[in-house]
């Protein structure tokens, strides 16, 4: 079994974290003269640095103990904090599997972390044999798996095989897991102390503007993440919005259901269009399609304007289309029909 402490950066292990007024005394009642707050107003108080009320609700919903949960300012903060506790700049390296989410690369660059890239195979799956050979030579300290993967949309089939050959920290980014029929890795997390599962309120929960991401991991990892984050990383208004959303998880299920129906609608319409050469399998709230000339179609749609994501630079002649409202998708299909007539 992997000893987590051995993977923590030396300076983080030795860190004495900032102790905020609100973490030293955390009762709700009293005369608060400890944090130099203004006594007047609605948002005059610092928020709970550990978001206990929210974690209680997430814990019930996900059946994961509270001390296994971290909340960040979007998944971006979750990933950044993980790099900052595990990866020594200019020394340790990160393994990623393109085509995948662009932020992994950017965050590693900001943190001066070397990046190893092994491309997914033609089915956008992990090439296990190639990874094995690579790991005989290189020892990346961390790997990030995106499941379902963005921008391809598919789920990764061989995560366990990968975990069996990789001796390091593994982040599984499950931003789109709520749209998938396949189970979350959360069920297996207790068997893998080296794995961090990251999820978000930005997609299925419809709260991208609120900027909250979740990480689930062994309490030792969560402790270090808490020590490194900004003390008040989730604002008071945002904590209130989250609490309210978490009281109605069935609303989220309804939204997911609608989006999945819209996804089916869009796929059935697009499959009749000659302009669409291929629709890749998806477990997410978007589809990747292959076309004859992605740049041209992208630009033609922009004139409407309909904005899709041009992924030509990553996967030749592909567009990534988010599943919007049915009314929006109908307009998209109509415009694609018109564009194909003019080709
Ligand atoms: C959208 C997305 C996220 C969510 O990021 P937030 O910072 O939580 O909004 C995370 N990972 C992937 C792969 C995504 O596509």
Short mmCIF file of C-alpha atoms and ligand atoms in Angstrom, two decimals:
data_model
loop_
_atom_site.label_atom_id
_atom_site.label_comp_id
_atom_site.label_asym_id
_atom_site.label_seq_id
_atom_site.Cartn_x
_atom_site.Cartn_y
_atom_site.Cartn_z
CA UNK A 1 0.00 0.00 0.00
CA UNK A 2 1.15 3.53 -0.77
CA UNK A 3 2.24 5.68 2.18
CA UNK A 4 0.68 9.08 1.49
CA UNK A 5 3.05 11.01 3.74
CA UNK A 6 5.96 10.03 1.48
CA UNK A 7 4.30 11.86 -1.41
CA UNK A 8 3.69 15.16 0.37
CA UNK A 9 6.13 17.97 -0.43
CA UNK A 10 8.58 18.61 2.41
CA UNK A 11 7.56 22.27 2.94
CA UNK A 12 3.88 21.30 3.08
CA UNK A 13 4.58 18.54 5.59
CA UNK A 14 6.35 21.11 7.80
CA UNK A 15 3.77 23.84 7.24
CA UNK A 16 2.11 25.47 10.22
CA UNK A 17 -1.14 26.61 8.57
CA UNK A 18 -2.74 29.97 9.23
CA UNK A 19 -5.20 29.67 12.06
CA UNK A 20 -8.13 31.95 11.36
CA UNK A 21 -10.28 33.46 14.08
CA UNK A 22 -13.20 31.42 12.75
CA UNK A 23 -11.38 28.12 12.98
CA UNK A 24 -10.23 28.71 16.56
CA UNK A 25 -13.76 29.35 17.81
CA UNK A 26 -16.53 27.94 15.66
CA UNK A 27 -19.75 28.32 17.62
CA UNK A 28 -22.57 30.25 15.95
CA UNK A 29 -23.75 32.24 18.95
CA UNK A 30 -21.85 34.94 20.81
CA UNK A 31 -20.46 38.42 20.71
CA UNK A 32 -17.82 38.18 18.01
CA UNK A 33 -14.97 40.56 18.68
CA UNK A 34 -12.20 38.32 17.40
CA UNK A 35 -11.87 38.77 13.63
CA UNK A 36 -11.90 42.55 13.15
CA UNK A 37 -15.14 42.24 11.21
CA UNK A 38 -17.60 45.07 10.85
CA UNK A 39 -20.50 44.48 13.26
CA UNK A 40 -23.04 45.91 10.77
CA UNK A 41 -24.37 44.24 7.62
CA UNK A 42 -25.48 40.90 6.14
CA UNK A 43 -22.22 39.67 4.64
CA UNK A 44 -20.07 41.29 7.32
CA UNK A 45 -18.88 37.99 8.83
CA UNK A 46 -16.20 35.68 7.52
CA UNK A 47 -17.61 32.40 6.24
CA UNK A 48 -16.94 28.98 7.79
CA UNK A 49 -13.43 28.08 6.55
CA UNK A 50 -14.28 24.35 6.51
CA UNK A 51 -17.87 24.66 5.22
CA UNK A 52 -19.16 22.18 7.80
CA UNK A 53 -22.89 22.58 7.01
CA UNK A 54 -22.31 21.94 3.35
CA UNK A 55 -20.04 18.98 3.93
CA UNK A 56 -22.64 17.42 6.22
CA UNK A 57 -25.13 17.50 3.35
CA UNK A 58 -22.65 16.28 0.74
CA UNK A 59 -21.67 13.52 3.14
CA UNK A 60 -25.26 12.31 3.37
CA UNK A 61 -25.82 12.59 -0.35
CA UNK A 62 -22.63 10.77 -1.39
CA UNK A 63 -22.33 8.45 1.61
CA UNK A 64 -18.78 9.65 2.26
CA UNK A 65 -17.63 10.78 5.73
CA UNK A 66 -17.17 14.54 6.14
CA UNK A 67 -13.44 14.31 6.83
CA UNK A 68 -12.97 12.78 3.37
CA UNK A 69 -14.39 15.90 1.67
CA UNK A 70 -12.68 19.10 0.49
CA UNK A 71 -14.38 22.07 -1.18
CA UNK A 72 -12.55 24.38 -3.54
CA UNK A 73 -13.17 27.48 -5.61
CA UNK A 74 -14.10 25.31 -8.60
CA UNK A 75 -12.29 22.12 -9.59
CA UNK A 76 -9.56 24.49 -10.68
CA UNK A 77 -8.66 25.16 -7.05
CA UNK A 78 -8.92 21.46 -6.19
CA UNK A 79 -6.41 20.58 -8.93
CA UNK A 80 -4.14 23.51 -8.11
CA UNK A 81 -4.05 22.68 -4.40
CA UNK A 82 -3.27 19.03 -5.20
CA UNK A 83 -0.34 20.05 -7.37
CA UNK A 84 0.87 22.38 -4.63
CA UNK A 85 0.82 19.73 -1.89
CA UNK A 86 2.32 16.86 -3.93
CA UNK A 87 4.49 18.20 -6.75
CA UNK A 88 7.86 19.87 -6.20
CA UNK A 89 8.39 22.47 -8.95
CA UNK A 90 11.15 21.59 -11.44
CA UNK A 91 11.54 18.19 -9.83
CA UNK A 92 8.35 16.10 -9.81
CA UNK A 93 6.29 15.38 -12.89
CA UNK A 94 2.65 14.93 -13.86
CA UNK A 95 1.23 12.35 -16.28
CA UNK A 96 -1.80 13.24 -18.40
CA UNK A 97 -3.58 11.60 -21.33
CA UNK A 98 -4.51 13.91 -24.19
CA UNK A 99 -6.81 14.77 -25.79
CA UNK A 100 -8.11 15.91 -22.42
CA UNK A 101 -9.06 18.93 -20.31
CA UNK A 102 -6.74 21.88 -20.99
CA UNK A 103 -6.50 23.12 -17.42
CA UNK A 104 -4.24 20.21 -16.33
CA UNK A 105 -1.55 21.46 -18.63
CA UNK A 106 -2.01 25.11 -17.66
CA UNK A 107 -1.99 24.49 -13.91
CA UNK A 108 1.13 22.32 -14.21
CA UNK A 109 2.85 25.05 -16.21
CA UNK A 110 1.94 27.70 -13.64
CA UNK A 111 3.36 25.46 -10.92
CA UNK A 112 6.49 24.70 -12.99
CA UNK A 113 5.72 20.99 -13.04
CA UNK A 114 7.08 18.85 -15.88
CA UNK A 115 4.31 17.19 -17.86
CA UNK A 116 4.46 13.77 -19.48
CA UNK A 117 1.78 13.13 -22.08
CA UNK A 118 0.70 9.74 -23.36
CA UNK A 119 -2.06 9.97 -25.95
CA UNK A 120 -5.26 7.99 -25.51
CA UNK A 121 -5.64 5.28 -28.17
CA UNK A 122 -7.94 5.54 -31.20
CA UNK A 123 -10.95 4.63 -29.02
CA UNK A 124 -9.87 7.35 -26.56
CA UNK A 125 -8.94 4.70 -23.98
CA UNK A 126 -5.80 4.42 -21.82
CA UNK A 127 -3.09 2.54 -23.77
CA UNK A 128 -2.12 0.27 -20.86
CA UNK A 129 0.83 -1.50 -22.55
CA UNK A 130 2.37 1.77 -23.64
CA UNK A 131 1.88 3.21 -20.16
CA UNK A 132 3.59 0.14 -18.64
CA UNK A 133 6.62 0.64 -20.87
CA UNK A 134 6.71 4.32 -20.06
CA UNK A 135 6.57 3.69 -16.31
CA UNK A 136 9.62 1.43 -16.52
CA UNK A 137 11.64 4.51 -17.45
CA UNK A 138 9.79 7.45 -15.89
CA UNK A 139 8.29 7.87 -12.43
CA UNK A 140 5.68 10.63 -12.53
CA UNK A 141 4.47 11.43 -9.03
CA UNK A 142 0.91 12.19 -10.08
CA UNK A 143 -1.48 11.31 -12.87
CA UNK A 144 -4.82 12.83 -13.81
CA UNK A 145 -7.57 10.75 -15.42
CA UNK A 146 -10.62 12.54 -16.77
CA UNK A 147 -13.67 10.27 -16.58
CA UNK A 148 -15.85 10.80 -18.58
CA UNK A 149 -13.17 12.49 -20.65
CA UNK A 150 -13.43 16.03 -21.96
CA UNK A 151 -13.49 16.72 -24.95
CA UNK A 152 -14.10 13.18 -26.21
CA UNK A 153 -17.11 12.39 -23.96
CA UNK A 154 -16.37 8.69 -23.41
CA UNK A 155 -15.74 6.88 -20.13
CA UNK A 156 -12.38 5.26 -19.49
CA UNK A 157 -12.70 1.46 -19.34
CA UNK A 158 -9.45 0.48 -17.65
CA UNK A 159 -8.97 2.73 -14.66
CA UNK A 160 -8.37 -0.21 -12.30
CA UNK A 161 -5.72 -1.64 -14.62
CA UNK A 162 -4.02 1.73 -14.57
CA UNK A 163 -4.20 1.96 -10.77
CA UNK A 164 -2.59 -1.48 -10.57
CA UNK A 165 0.50 -0.37 -12.47
CA UNK A 166 0.87 3.25 -11.30
CA UNK A 167 2.60 3.88 -7.98
CA UNK A 168 1.74 7.49 -7.34
CA UNK A 169 -1.07 9.91 -6.66
CA UNK A 170 -4.02 9.58 -9.05
CA UNK A 171 -6.66 12.25 -9.52
CA UNK A 172 -9.87 11.08 -11.18
CA UNK A 173 -11.70 14.11 -12.52
CA UNK A 174 -15.40 13.19 -12.53
CA UNK A 175 -16.81 16.55 -13.60
CA UNK A 176 -19.29 14.78 -15.88
CA UNK A 177 -19.99 11.63 -13.87
CA UNK A 178 -23.61 12.64 -13.12
CA UNK A 179 -24.45 12.31 -16.82
CA UNK A 180 -23.00 8.81 -17.05
CA UNK A 181 -24.73 5.49 -16.46
CA UNK A 182 -21.45 4.10 -15.18
CA UNK A 183 -20.70 4.26 -11.45
CA UNK A 184 -18.49 6.88 -9.82
CA UNK A 185 -15.14 5.76 -8.45
CA UNK A 186 -16.34 7.06 -5.06
CA UNK A 187 -17.63 3.55 -4.24
CA UNK A 188 -14.10 2.18 -4.43
CA UNK A 189 -12.25 5.12 -2.92
CA UNK A 190 -11.74 3.50 0.49
CA UNK A 191 -9.54 0.82 -1.14
CA UNK A 192 -7.26 3.39 -2.77
CA UNK A 193 -5.65 5.90 -0.36
CA UNK A 194 -3.62 7.32 -3.27
CA UNK A 195 -6.71 8.33 -5.27
CA UNK A 196 -8.50 11.67 -5.17
CA UNK A 197 -11.89 11.91 -6.89
CA UNK A 198 -12.82 15.39 -8.02
CA UNK A 199 -16.38 16.45 -8.83
CA UNK A 200 -18.02 19.81 -9.38
CA UNK A 201 -21.19 21.84 -8.92
CA UNK A 202 -20.55 23.45 -12.33
CA UNK A 203 -22.17 20.93 -14.67
CA UNK A 204 -25.04 18.69 -13.52
CA UNK A 205 -25.86 21.00 -10.58
CA UNK A 206 -26.10 24.01 -12.88
CA UNK A 207 -23.97 26.20 -10.61
CA UNK A 208 -20.95 27.05 -12.79
CA UNK A 209 -21.26 30.69 -11.70
CA UNK A 210 -20.95 29.76 -8.04
CA UNK A 211 -17.49 28.20 -8.51
CA UNK A 212 -17.43 25.21 -6.18
CA UNK A 213 -15.61 21.95 -6.77
CA UNK A 214 -15.41 18.91 -4.50
CA UNK A 215 -12.58 16.53 -3.76
CA UNK A 216 -13.01 13.17 -2.04
CA UNK A 217 -9.96 11.46 -0.59
CA UNK A 218 -8.24 9.90 2.40
CA UNK A 219 -8.48 12.25 5.44
CA UNK A 220 -4.70 12.75 5.49
CA UNK A 221 -4.83 14.21 1.99
CA UNK A 222 -7.86 16.33 2.87
CA UNK A 223 -5.99 17.70 5.90
CA UNK A 224 -3.09 18.85 3.75
CA UNK A 225 -5.45 20.36 1.20
CA UNK A 226 -7.15 22.33 3.97
CA UNK A 227 -3.78 23.54 5.25
CA UNK A 228 -2.78 24.89 1.83
CA UNK A 229 -6.03 26.48 0.58
CA UNK A 230 -6.93 30.11 1.24
CA UNK A 231 -8.69 30.14 4.64
CA UNK A 232 -12.01 31.49 3.35
CA UNK A 233 -12.03 29.99 -0.15
CA UNK A 234 -15.82 29.55 -0.43
CA UNK A 235 -17.62 32.85 0.07
CA UNK A 236 -20.57 33.29 2.40
CA UNK A 237 -23.18 33.95 -0.35
CA UNK A 238 -21.89 30.91 -2.24
CA UNK A 239 -22.10 28.71 0.85
CA UNK A 240 -25.73 29.77 1.25
CA UNK A 241 -26.53 29.02 -2.40
CA UNK A 242 -24.94 25.58 -2.06
CA UNK A 243 -26.80 24.75 1.13
CA UNK A 244 -30.06 25.53 -0.60
CA UNK A 245 -29.18 23.51 -3.69
CA UNK A 246 -28.17 20.54 -1.55
CA UNK A 247 -31.59 20.56 0.12
CA UNK A 248 -33.12 19.73 -3.29
CA UNK A 249 -30.96 17.10 -4.97
CA UNK A 250 -34.03 15.77 -6.77
CA UNK A 251 -34.09 19.02 -8.78
CA UNK A 252 -30.68 18.12 -10.11
CA UNK A 253 -31.90 14.68 -11.13
CA UNK A 254 -34.70 16.32 -13.13
CA UNK A 255 -32.23 18.59 -14.92
CA UNK A 256 -29.95 15.65 -15.70
CA UNK A 257 -32.89 13.69 -17.06
CA UNK A 258 -33.87 16.56 -19.35
CA UNK A 259 -30.32 17.01 -20.60
CA UNK A 260 -30.02 13.28 -21.34
CA UNK A 261 -33.28 13.46 -23.31
CA UNK A 262 -31.99 16.46 -25.23
CA UNK A 263 -28.76 14.57 -25.88
CA UNK A 264 -30.71 11.68 -27.39
CA UNK A 265 -32.70 14.16 -29.51
CA UNK A 266 -29.56 15.87 -30.83
CA UNK A 267 -27.80 12.60 -31.62
CA UNK A 268 -30.82 11.29 -33.54
CA UNK A 269 -31.07 14.52 -35.56
CA UNK A 270 -27.34 14.77 -36.26
CA UNK A 271 -27.07 11.15 -37.33
CA UNK A 272 -29.24 12.01 -40.37
CA UNK A 273 -27.05 14.93 -41.45
CA UNK A 274 -24.45 14.15 -44.12
CA UNK A 275 -22.36 17.07 -42.79
CA UNK A 276 -21.75 15.03 -39.62
CA UNK A 277 -19.29 12.25 -40.41
CA UNK A 278 -19.10 10.73 -36.98
CA UNK A 279 -20.72 11.12 -33.58
CA UNK A 280 -18.41 9.81 -30.87
CA UNK A 281 -19.95 7.84 -27.96
CA UNK A 282 -20.65 10.09 -24.98
CA UNK A 283 -21.38 9.73 -21.27
CA UNK A 284 -21.33 13.50 -20.74
CA UNK A 285 -23.48 16.59 -21.37
CA UNK A 286 -21.73 17.22 -24.67
CA UNK A 287 -20.96 15.36 -27.84
CA UNK A 288 -17.88 15.34 -30.01
CA UNK A 289 -18.61 15.16 -33.72
CA UNK A 290 -16.35 14.74 -36.73
CA UNK A 291 -17.05 16.86 -39.79
CA UNK A 292 -15.44 17.52 -43.16
CA UNK A 293 -14.22 21.01 -42.29
CA UNK A 294 -14.50 21.96 -38.63
CA UNK A 295 -13.07 25.46 -39.04
CA UNK A 296 -15.59 26.33 -41.75
CA UNK A 297 -18.61 24.99 -39.84
CA UNK A 298 -17.41 26.62 -36.64
CA UNK A 299 -17.17 29.99 -38.37
CA UNK A 300 -20.52 29.58 -40.16
CA UNK A 301 -22.26 28.83 -36.86
CA UNK A 302 -20.59 31.86 -35.27
CA UNK A 303 -22.40 34.13 -37.75
CA UNK A 304 -25.79 33.16 -36.22
CA UNK A 305 -24.23 33.27 -33.55
CA UNK A 306 -24.19 29.70 -32.30
CA UNK A 307 -21.04 29.02 -30.36
CA UNK A 308 -19.69 25.49 -30.24
CA UNK A 309 -16.18 24.43 -29.25
CA UNK A 310 -13.80 23.94 -32.14
CA UNK A 311 -11.50 21.05 -31.15
CA UNK A 312 -9.74 20.88 -34.53
CA UNK A 313 -6.38 21.68 -32.92
CA UNK A 314 -6.69 18.63 -30.62
CA UNK A 315 -8.57 16.13 -32.79
CA UNK A 316 -8.66 17.03 -36.51
CA UNK A 317 -12.04 18.28 -37.77
CA UNK A 318 -14.00 17.83 -34.60
CA UNK A 319 -16.46 20.09 -32.83
CA UNK A 320 -17.62 19.71 -29.25
CA UNK A 321 -21.28 20.57 -28.79
CA UNK A 322 -22.76 21.15 -25.34
CA UNK A 323 -26.26 19.75 -24.83
CA UNK A 324 -28.37 22.89 -24.49
CA UNK A 325 -32.15 23.35 -24.34
CA UNK A 326 -34.19 21.50 -26.94
CA UNK A 327 -35.20 24.82 -28.54
CA UNK A 328 -31.53 25.73 -28.91
CA UNK A 329 -30.62 22.36 -30.36
CA UNK A 330 -33.42 22.63 -32.94
CA UNK A 331 -31.94 25.90 -34.19
CA UNK A 332 -28.49 24.29 -34.31
CA UNK A 333 -29.78 21.37 -36.40
CA UNK A 334 -31.61 23.75 -38.73
CA UNK A 335 -28.50 25.85 -39.27
CA UNK A 336 -26.34 22.79 -39.85
CA UNK A 337 -28.82 21.70 -42.54
CA UNK A 338 -28.52 25.10 -44.21
CA UNK A 339 -24.73 25.04 -44.01
CA UNK A 340 -24.58 21.60 -45.64
CA UNK A 341 -26.72 22.84 -48.54
CA UNK A 342 -24.20 25.63 -49.20
CA UNK A 343 -21.14 23.39 -49.01
C1 LIG B 1 -15.99 21.70 -16.63
C2 LIG B 1 -14.92 20.84 -16.08
C3 LIG B 1 -14.53 20.94 -14.76
C4 LIG B 1 -15.22 21.90 -13.83
O1 LIG B 1 -14.38 22.90 -13.45
P1 LIG B 1 -14.91 23.93 -12.32
O2 LIG B 1 -13.66 24.69 -12.01
O3 LIG B 1 -15.39 23.09 -11.18
O4 LIG B 1 -15.98 24.74 -12.93
C5 LIG B 1 -13.57 20.09 -14.26
N1 LIG B 1 -12.98 19.18 -15.04
C6 LIG B 1 -13.33 19.05 -16.34
C7 LIG B 1 -12.69 18.00 -17.16
C8 LIG B 1 -14.29 19.89 -16.89
O5 LIG B 1 -14.59 19.77 -18.19
#
